[in-house]
Amino acid sequence: MDKAYIPSRYPDALPEGAPFAHYRRAEAERLLAHAEEIHAFCAGLLSSLEQGSPPGTP
């Protein structure tokens, strides 16, 4: 599993230290990019629902 999976669900999963000590910049940027993609997808989906068109319809 991705090392972001368990700590995001169980706050005491990391044995010691702060979370920033366990992630490097490249990992943080990759995870942030994934979060931004998910946010953009959800925002688009909600926008289409507010306009009354079914999901996936242009």
mmCIF file of N, CA and C in Angstrom:
data_model
loop_
_atom_site.group_PDB
_atom_site.id
_atom_site.type_symbol
_atom_site.label_atom_id
_atom_site.label_comp_id
_atom_site.label_asym_id
_atom_site.label_seq_id
_atom_site.Cartn_x
_atom_site.Cartn_y
_atom_site.Cartn_z
ATOM 1 N N MET A 1 0.832 -1.188 0.000
ATOM 2 C CA MET A 1 0.000 0.000 0.000
ATOM 3 C C MET A 1 0.875 1.249 0.000
ATOM 4 N N ASP A 2 0.323 2.290 -0.534
ATOM 5 C CA ASP A 2 0.985 3.581 -0.520
ATOM 6 C C ASP A 2 1.147 4.050 0.920
ATOM 7 N N LYS A 3 2.278 4.646 1.240
ATOM 8 C CA LYS A 3 2.492 5.033 2.640
ATOM 9 C C LYS A 3 1.599 6.189 3.081
ATOM 10 N N ALA A 4 0.849 6.775 2.179
ATOM 11 C CA ALA A 4 -0.096 7.819 2.555
ATOM 12 C C ALA A 4 -1.438 7.238 2.988
ATOM 13 N N TYR A 5 -1.682 5.959 2.699
ATOM 14 C CA TYR A 5 -2.984 5.359 2.977
ATOM 15 C C TYR A 5 -3.250 5.202 4.471
ATOM 16 N N ILE A 6 -2.408 4.494 5.167
ATOM 17 C CA ILE A 6 -2.671 4.182 6.571
ATOM 18 C C ILE A 6 -2.612 5.424 7.469
ATOM 19 N N PRO A 7 -1.556 6.266 7.384
ATOM 20 C CA PRO A 7 -1.524 7.446 8.261
ATOM 21 C C PRO A 7 -2.684 8.416 8.055
ATOM 22 N N SER A 8 -3.270 8.419 6.860
ATOM 23 C CA SER A 8 -4.403 9.328 6.634
ATOM 24 C C SER A 8 -5.661 8.843 7.344
ATOM 25 N N ARG A 9 -5.693 7.568 7.705
ATOM 26 C CA ARG A 9 -6.860 7.014 8.380
ATOM 27 C C ARG A 9 -6.644 6.768 9.865
ATOM 28 N N TYR A 10 -5.391 6.553 10.240
ATOM 29 C CA TYR A 10 -5.051 6.262 11.634
ATOM 30 C C TYR A 10 -3.984 7.246 12.089
ATOM 31 N N PRO A 11 -4.354 8.263 12.851
ATOM 32 C CA PRO A 11 -3.406 9.318 13.221
ATOM 33 C C PRO A 11 -2.200 8.841 14.013
ATOM 34 N N ASP A 12 -2.300 7.700 14.689
ATOM 35 C CA ASP A 12 -1.162 7.210 15.460
ATOM 36 C C ASP A 12 -0.373 6.130 14.714
ATOM 37 N N ALA A 13 -0.536 6.036 13.411
ATOM 38 C CA ALA A 13 0.113 4.988 12.622
ATOM 39 C C ALA A 13 1.622 5.185 12.502
ATOM 40 N N LEU A 14 2.081 6.422 12.505
ATOM 41 C CA LEU A 14 3.515 6.675 12.425
ATOM 42 C C LEU A 14 4.109 6.498 13.823
ATOM 43 N N PRO A 15 5.106 5.648 13.966
ATOM 44 C CA PRO A 15 5.611 5.313 15.301
ATOM 45 C C PRO A 15 6.189 6.492 16.081
ATOM 46 N N GLU A 16 6.856 7.397 15.407
ATOM 47 C CA GLU A 16 7.428 8.541 16.112
ATOM 48 C C GLU A 16 7.658 9.685 15.144
ATOM 49 N N GLY A 17 7.731 10.876 15.686
ATOM 50 C CA GLY A 17 7.995 12.046 14.873
ATOM 51 C C GLY A 17 6.757 12.610 14.213
ATOM 52 N N ALA A 18 6.934 13.810 13.707
ATOM 53 C CA ALA A 18 5.851 14.497 13.013
ATOM 54 C C ALA A 18 5.736 13.973 11.579
ATOM 55 N N PRO A 19 4.537 14.031 10.995
ATOM 56 C CA PRO A 19 4.368 13.538 9.628
ATOM 57 C C PRO A 19 5.326 14.166 8.623
ATOM 58 N N PHE A 20 5.668 15.455 8.795
ATOM 59 C CA PHE A 20 6.555 16.079 7.817
ATOM 60 C C PHE A 20 7.938 15.414 7.787
ATOM 61 N N ALA A 21 8.304 14.725 8.839
ATOM 62 C CA ALA A 21 9.596 14.051 8.877
ATOM 63 C C ALA A 21 9.583 12.738 8.086
ATOM 64 N N HIS A 22 8.415 12.244 7.717
ATOM 65 C CA HIS A 22 8.290 10.967 7.016
ATOM 66 C C HIS A 22 8.064 11.123 5.517
ATOM 67 N N TYR A 23 7.817 12.317 5.056
ATOM 68 C CA TYR A 23 7.542 12.547 3.635
ATOM 69 C C TYR A 23 8.553 13.533 3.071
ATOM 70 N N ARG A 24 8.970 13.289 1.869
ATOM 71 C CA ARG A 24 9.891 14.186 1.175
ATOM 72 C C ARG A 24 9.093 15.085 0.247
ATOM 73 N N ARG A 25 9.739 16.137 -0.226
ATOM 74 C CA ARG A 25 9.064 17.122 -1.074
ATOM 75 C C ARG A 25 8.405 16.465 -2.295
ATOM 76 N N ALA A 26 9.107 15.578 -2.969
ATOM 77 C CA ALA A 26 8.551 14.943 -4.174
ATOM 78 C C ALA A 26 7.280 14.159 -3.846
ATOM 79 N N GLU A 27 7.283 13.447 -2.726
ATOM 80 C CA GLU A 27 6.090 12.700 -2.321
ATOM 81 C C GLU A 27 4.944 13.648 -1.989
ATOM 82 N N ALA A 28 5.254 14.708 -1.273
ATOM 83 C CA ALA A 28 4.219 15.679 -0.902
ATOM 84 C C ALA A 28 3.619 16.332 -2.139
ATOM 85 N N GLU A 29 4.464 16.675 -3.106
ATOM 86 C CA GLU A 29 3.959 17.296 -4.333
ATOM 87 C C GLU A 29 3.102 16.323 -5.126
ATOM 88 N N ARG A 30 3.503 15.052 -5.166
ATOM 89 C CA ARG A 30 2.715 14.039 -5.882
ATOM 90 C C ARG A 30 1.347 13.878 -5.226
ATOM 91 N N LEU A 31 1.325 13.791 -3.903
ATOM 92 C CA LEU A 31 0.059 13.623 -3.192
ATOM 93 C C LEU A 31 -0.825 14.856 -3.327
ATOM 94 N N LEU A 32 -0.220 16.032 -3.295
ATOM 95 C CA LEU A 32 -0.978 17.270 -3.481
ATOM 96 C C LEU A 32 -1.581 17.330 -4.878
ATOM 97 N N ALA A 33 -0.827 16.901 -5.883
ATOM 98 C CA ALA A 33 -1.348 16.877 -7.258
ATOM 99 C C ALA A 33 -2.542 15.937 -7.365
ATOM 100 N N HIS A 34 -2.468 14.789 -6.712
ATOM 101 C CA HIS A 34 -3.606 13.863 -6.711
ATOM 102 C C HIS A 34 -4.824 14.506 -6.052
ATOM 103 N N ALA A 35 -4.607 15.169 -4.927
ATOM 104 C CA ALA A 35 -5.714 15.828 -4.228
ATOM 105 C C ALA A 35 -6.342 16.919 -5.096
ATOM 106 N N GLU A 36 -5.513 17.669 -5.815
ATOM 107 C CA GLU A 36 -6.037 18.722 -6.686
ATOM 108 C C GLU A 36 -6.847 18.128 -7.834
ATOM 109 N N GLU A 37 -6.413 16.992 -8.391
ATOM 110 C CA GLU A 37 -7.170 16.327 -9.454
ATOM 111 C C GLU A 37 -8.529 15.849 -8.940
ATOM 112 N N ILE A 38 -8.529 15.282 -7.757
ATOM 113 C CA ILE A 38 -9.785 14.809 -7.163
ATOM 114 C C ILE A 38 -10.723 15.982 -6.909
ATOM 115 N N HIS A 39 -10.184 17.081 -6.400
ATOM 116 C CA HIS A 39 -11.000 18.267 -6.132
ATOM 117 C C HIS A 39 -11.594 18.812 -7.428
ATOM 118 N N ALA A 40 -10.785 18.902 -8.474
ATOM 119 C CA ALA A 40 -11.272 19.412 -9.759
ATOM 120 C C ALA A 40 -12.364 18.502 -10.327
ATOM 121 N N PHE A 41 -12.182 17.196 -10.219
ATOM 122 C CA PHE A 41 -13.185 16.252 -10.706
ATOM 123 C C PHE A 41 -14.501 16.441 -9.958
ATOM 124 N N CYS A 42 -14.417 16.495 -8.628
ATOM 125 C CA CYS A 42 -15.623 16.649 -7.814
ATOM 126 C C CYS A 42 -16.314 17.993 -8.072
ATOM 127 N N ALA A 43 -15.508 19.047 -8.215
ATOM 128 C CA ALA A 43 -16.089 20.361 -8.504
ATOM 129 C C ALA A 43 -16.826 20.334 -9.837
ATOM 130 N N GLY A 44 -16.245 19.694 -10.845
ATOM 131 C CA GLY A 44 -16.908 19.576 -12.143
ATOM 132 C C GLY A 44 -18.176 18.755 -12.059
ATOM 133 N N LEU A 45 -18.132 17.689 -11.292
ATOM 134 C CA LEU A 45 -19.307 16.843 -11.128
ATOM 135 C C LEU A 45 -20.428 17.610 -10.431
ATOM 136 N N LEU A 46 -20.092 18.315 -9.367
ATOM 137 C CA LEU A 46 -21.105 19.101 -8.656
ATOM 138 C C LEU A 46 -21.664 20.212 -9.539
ATOM 139 N N SER A 47 -20.808 20.830 -10.330
ATOM 140 C CA SER A 47 -21.259 21.887 -11.233
ATOM 141 C C SER A 47 -22.260 21.342 -12.247
ATOM 142 N N SER A 48 -21.972 20.163 -12.790
ATOM 143 C CA SER A 48 -22.897 19.583 -13.771
ATOM 144 C C SER A 48 -24.216 19.183 -13.112
ATOM 145 N N LEU A 49 -24.158 18.738 -11.863
ATOM 146 C CA LEU A 49 -25.391 18.378 -11.162
ATOM 147 C C LEU A 49 -26.222 19.614 -10.852
ATOM 148 N N GLU A 50 -25.557 20.711 -10.502
ATOM 149 C CA GLU A 50 -26.268 21.956 -10.219
ATOM 150 C C GLU A 50 -26.954 22.496 -11.468
ATOM 151 N N GLN A 51 -26.367 22.247 -12.635
ATOM 152 C CA GLN A 51 -26.938 22.729 -13.889
ATOM 153 C C GLN A 51 -28.009 21.796 -14.412
ATOM 154 N N GLY A 52 -28.175 20.660 -13.761
ATOM 155 C CA GLY A 52 -29.243 19.745 -14.139
ATOM 156 C C GLY A 52 -28.892 18.742 -15.208
ATOM 157 N N SER A 53 -27.648 18.686 -15.624
ATOM 158 C CA SER A 53 -27.279 17.694 -16.631
ATOM 159 C C SER A 53 -26.719 16.462 -15.928
ATOM 160 N N PRO A 54 -26.919 15.300 -16.516
ATOM 161 C CA PRO A 54 -26.412 14.076 -15.901
ATOM 162 C C PRO A 54 -24.882 14.055 -15.908
ATOM 163 N N PRO A 55 -24.265 13.372 -14.940
ATOM 164 C CA PRO A 55 -22.801 13.292 -14.893
ATOM 165 C C PRO A 55 -22.242 12.712 -16.172
ATOM 166 N N GLY A 56 -21.127 13.262 -16.616
ATOM 167 C CA GLY A 56 -20.466 12.789 -17.831
ATOM 168 C C GLY A 56 -20.989 13.421 -19.098
ATOM 169 N N THR A 57 -22.028 14.224 -19.019
ATOM 170 C CA THR A 57 -22.580 14.904 -20.186
ATOM 171 C C THR A 57 -21.882 16.257 -20.358
ATOM 172 N N PRO A 58 -21.372 16.552 -21.549
ATOM 173 C CA PRO A 58 -20.701 17.855 -21.754
ATOM 174 C C PRO A 58 -21.620 19.038 -21.652
#
